Short mmCIF file of C-alpha atoms in Angstrom, two decimals:
data_model
loop_
_atom_site.label_atom_id
_atom_site.label_comp_id
_atom_site.label_asym_id
_atom_site.label_seq_id
_atom_site.Cartn_x
_atom_site.Cartn_y
_atom_site.Cartn_z
CA MET I 1 -0.10 0.11 0.02
CA TYR I 2 0.75 3.45 -1.06
CA THR I 3 -0.26 5.32 1.67
CA THR I 4 -1.18 4.78 5.22
CA THR I 5 -4.34 4.57 7.11
CA ASP I 6 -3.51 7.59 9.31
CA ARG I 7 -2.57 9.70 6.49
CA VAL I 8 -6.40 9.01 4.44
CA ARG I 9 -7.48 9.53 8.20
CA GLY I 10 -6.22 13.25 7.66
CA GLN I 11 -8.12 13.96 6.26
CA PHE I 12 -11.33 13.58 6.99
CA PRO I 13 -11.73 15.75 10.31
CA GLN I 14 -14.24 17.35 10.91
CA ILE I 15 -16.32 14.85 9.19
CA ARG I 16 -18.29 13.43 12.72
CA ALA I 17 -19.93 10.11 12.74
CA GLU I 18 -23.31 10.91 12.43
CA GLN I 19 -22.64 12.31 8.87
CA TRP I 20 -21.79 9.36 6.91
CA GLY I 21 -25.38 8.54 7.72
CA THR I 22 -24.44 5.46 9.36
CA GLY I 23 -23.19 5.82 13.07
CA TYR I 24 -19.67 5.29 12.25
CA LEU I 25 -16.81 6.43 10.45
CA PRO I 26 -15.31 4.11 8.30
CA SER I 27 -13.03 1.55 10.03
CA ASP I 28 -9.25 0.69 9.15
CA PRO I 29 -9.82 -2.50 8.37
CA GLU I 30 -12.42 0.18 5.42
CA ILE I 31 -9.57 2.53 5.02
CA GLU I 32 -7.53 0.51 4.54
CA ASP I 33 -9.43 -1.88 1.61
CA THR I 34 -9.96 1.58 0.42
CA ILE I 35 -5.54 2.36 0.08
CA THR I 36 -5.14 -1.35 -1.68
CA ARG I 37 -8.10 -0.96 -4.52
CA ALA I 38 -6.24 2.76 -5.26
CA SER I 39 -2.81 1.67 -4.74
CA GLY I 40 -4.28 -1.19 -7.47
CA ARG I 41 -5.54 1.87 -9.90
CA VAL I 42 -1.66 3.38 -9.64
CA ASP I 43 -0.11 0.35 -10.37
CA ASP I 44 -2.90 0.11 -13.58
CA TYR I 45 -1.10 3.31 -14.61
CA CYS I 46 2.29 2.64 -14.45
CA ARG I 47 3.40 -0.93 -14.59
CA ALA I 48 4.36 -0.08 -18.40
CA VAL I 49 7.37 1.97 -18.14
CA TYR I 50 8.43 1.03 -14.06
CA VAL I 51 8.83 -2.36 -12.06
CA LEU I 52 5.94 -3.01 -9.47
CA PRO I 53 5.68 -2.31 -6.56
CA PHE I 54 6.49 1.48 -5.30
CA GLU I 55 8.07 0.15 -2.09
CA PRO I 56 9.82 0.00 0.35
CA ASP I 57 10.50 3.58 -0.38
CA THR I 58 8.14 4.95 -2.51
CA PRO I 59 7.59 7.96 -4.67
CA ASP I 60 6.45 11.25 -3.06
CA THR I 61 4.02 11.69 -6.24
CA ILE I 62 2.41 8.31 -5.92
CA GLU I 63 2.39 8.16 -1.78
CA GLU I 64 0.57 11.22 -2.91
CA CYS I 65 -2.00 10.16 -6.19
CA THR I 66 -2.72 7.23 -3.68
CA LEU I 67 -3.79 9.98 -0.61
CA GLN I 68 -5.73 11.47 -3.39
CA LEU I 69 -7.72 8.53 -4.80
CA ALA I 70 -8.63 6.76 -1.43
CA VAL I 71 -9.86 9.69 -0.14
CA ALA I 72 -11.99 11.13 -3.77
CA ASP I 73 -13.62 6.43 -2.87
CA LEU I 74 -13.89 7.30 1.01
CA ARG I 75 -16.15 10.79 -0.49
CA ARG I 76 -18.03 9.54 -2.78
CA ARG I 77 -19.01 6.89 -0.12
CA PHE I 78 -19.92 9.35 1.84
CA ASN I 79 -22.07 11.33 -0.87
CA ALA I 80 -23.94 8.78 -1.29
CA LEU I 81 -25.10 8.64 2.36
CA GLY I 82 -26.95 11.95 1.78
CA ALA I 83 -24.01 14.82 2.76
CA LYS I 84 -23.52 17.39 0.22
CA ALA I 85 -21.16 15.90 -3.19
CA ASP I 86 -17.88 16.93 -2.58
CA GLU I 87 -15.92 19.20 -5.70
CA LYS I 88 -12.88 20.22 -3.83
CA ALA I 89 -12.24 15.58 -3.36
CA ALA I 90 -13.60 15.03 -7.58
CA ASP I 91 -10.71 18.13 -8.64
CA ALA I 92 -7.96 15.68 -6.20
CA GLU I 93 -8.60 12.71 -7.73
CA ALA I 94 -9.06 14.01 -11.39
CA SER I 95 -5.49 15.99 -10.76
CA ALA I 96 -4.12 12.46 -9.40
CA ILE I 97 -5.30 10.53 -12.17
CA ARG I 98 -4.21 13.05 -15.11
CA THR I 99 -0.67 12.62 -13.38
CA LEU I 100 -0.66 8.77 -13.33
CA THR I 101 -1.77 8.98 -17.10
CA ALA I 102 1.11 11.79 -17.67
CA ILE I 103 3.56 8.66 -15.42
CA GLY I 104 2.16 5.62 -17.67
CA GLN I 105 2.96 7.30 -20.71
CA ASN I 106 6.37 7.91 -20.18
CA LYS I 107 6.01 11.69 -19.92
CA PRO I 108 6.83 14.36 -16.50
CA PRO I 109 6.46 14.46 -13.74
CA PHE I 110 9.64 11.68 -14.22
CA LEU I 111 9.82 8.32 -11.20
CA ASN I 112 13.07 7.69 -9.34
CA TRP I 113 12.38 4.48 -10.00
CA THR I 114 13.68 1.53 -11.46
CA PRO I 115 11.70 1.26 -15.19
CA ALA I 116 9.56 -1.75 -16.27
CA THR I 117 12.34 -2.66 -19.51
CA GLY I 118 13.94 -6.17 -18.62
CA VAL I 119 11.85 -6.75 -16.54
CA GLU I 120 12.82 -10.84 -15.09
CA SER I 121 10.73 -13.81 -14.36
CA PRO I 122 11.16 -15.87 -11.44
CA SER I 123 13.30 -18.46 -13.39
CA GLY I 124 15.47 -15.40 -14.09
CA ALA I 125 14.30 -15.53 -18.26
CA PRO I 126 13.12 -12.03 -19.41
CA ILE I 127 9.34 -11.43 -20.26
CA ALA I 128 10.04 -8.05 -21.29
CA SER I 129 12.54 -6.55 -23.66
CA THR I 130 13.10 -3.25 -25.26
CA PRO I 131 12.15 -3.78 -29.29
CA PRO I 132 15.28 -5.32 -31.81
CA THR I 133 17.71 -2.90 -33.88
CA THR I 134 16.93 -4.57 -36.91
CA LYS I 135 13.73 -5.70 -38.91
CA LEU I 136 12.07 -9.28 -38.66
CA PHE I 137 10.77 -8.81 -41.83
CA THR I 138 11.19 -6.57 -44.80
CA ARG I 139 8.43 -6.15 -47.78
CA ASP I 140 10.29 -7.84 -50.15
CA GLU I 141 11.74 -11.29 -47.40
CA VAL I 142 8.82 -12.70 -45.45
CA TRP I 143 10.98 -14.87 -43.83
#
């Protein structure tokens, strides 16, 4: 997981249990589940460019995007319980997705992390590599 339960809880200091409409705030397991889903979304955007997971020293950009996605998910659940729509959370989620899309397309912001090319399988055989520099087929010669 690329962020912590405490960081996510820190985004909800003003919300009381009654405001959730259910009488309780999200539990730690619920928040951890949300963080796991957000971390998975981050991985989906970044797997073509970087070796995953982003652990143990998660880049700040990845941690911030994960936090924004997790908070937006929790706020969306909160809003479904009858609270007023939270445009700030939606904007933060959209910003995180824009950042992750750029990272996934190998555009800035670049991360100081291992690139995905040359990844090896557990057996040691390469499962991803750079394309060959010479053409395998030409117009005149198929084989």
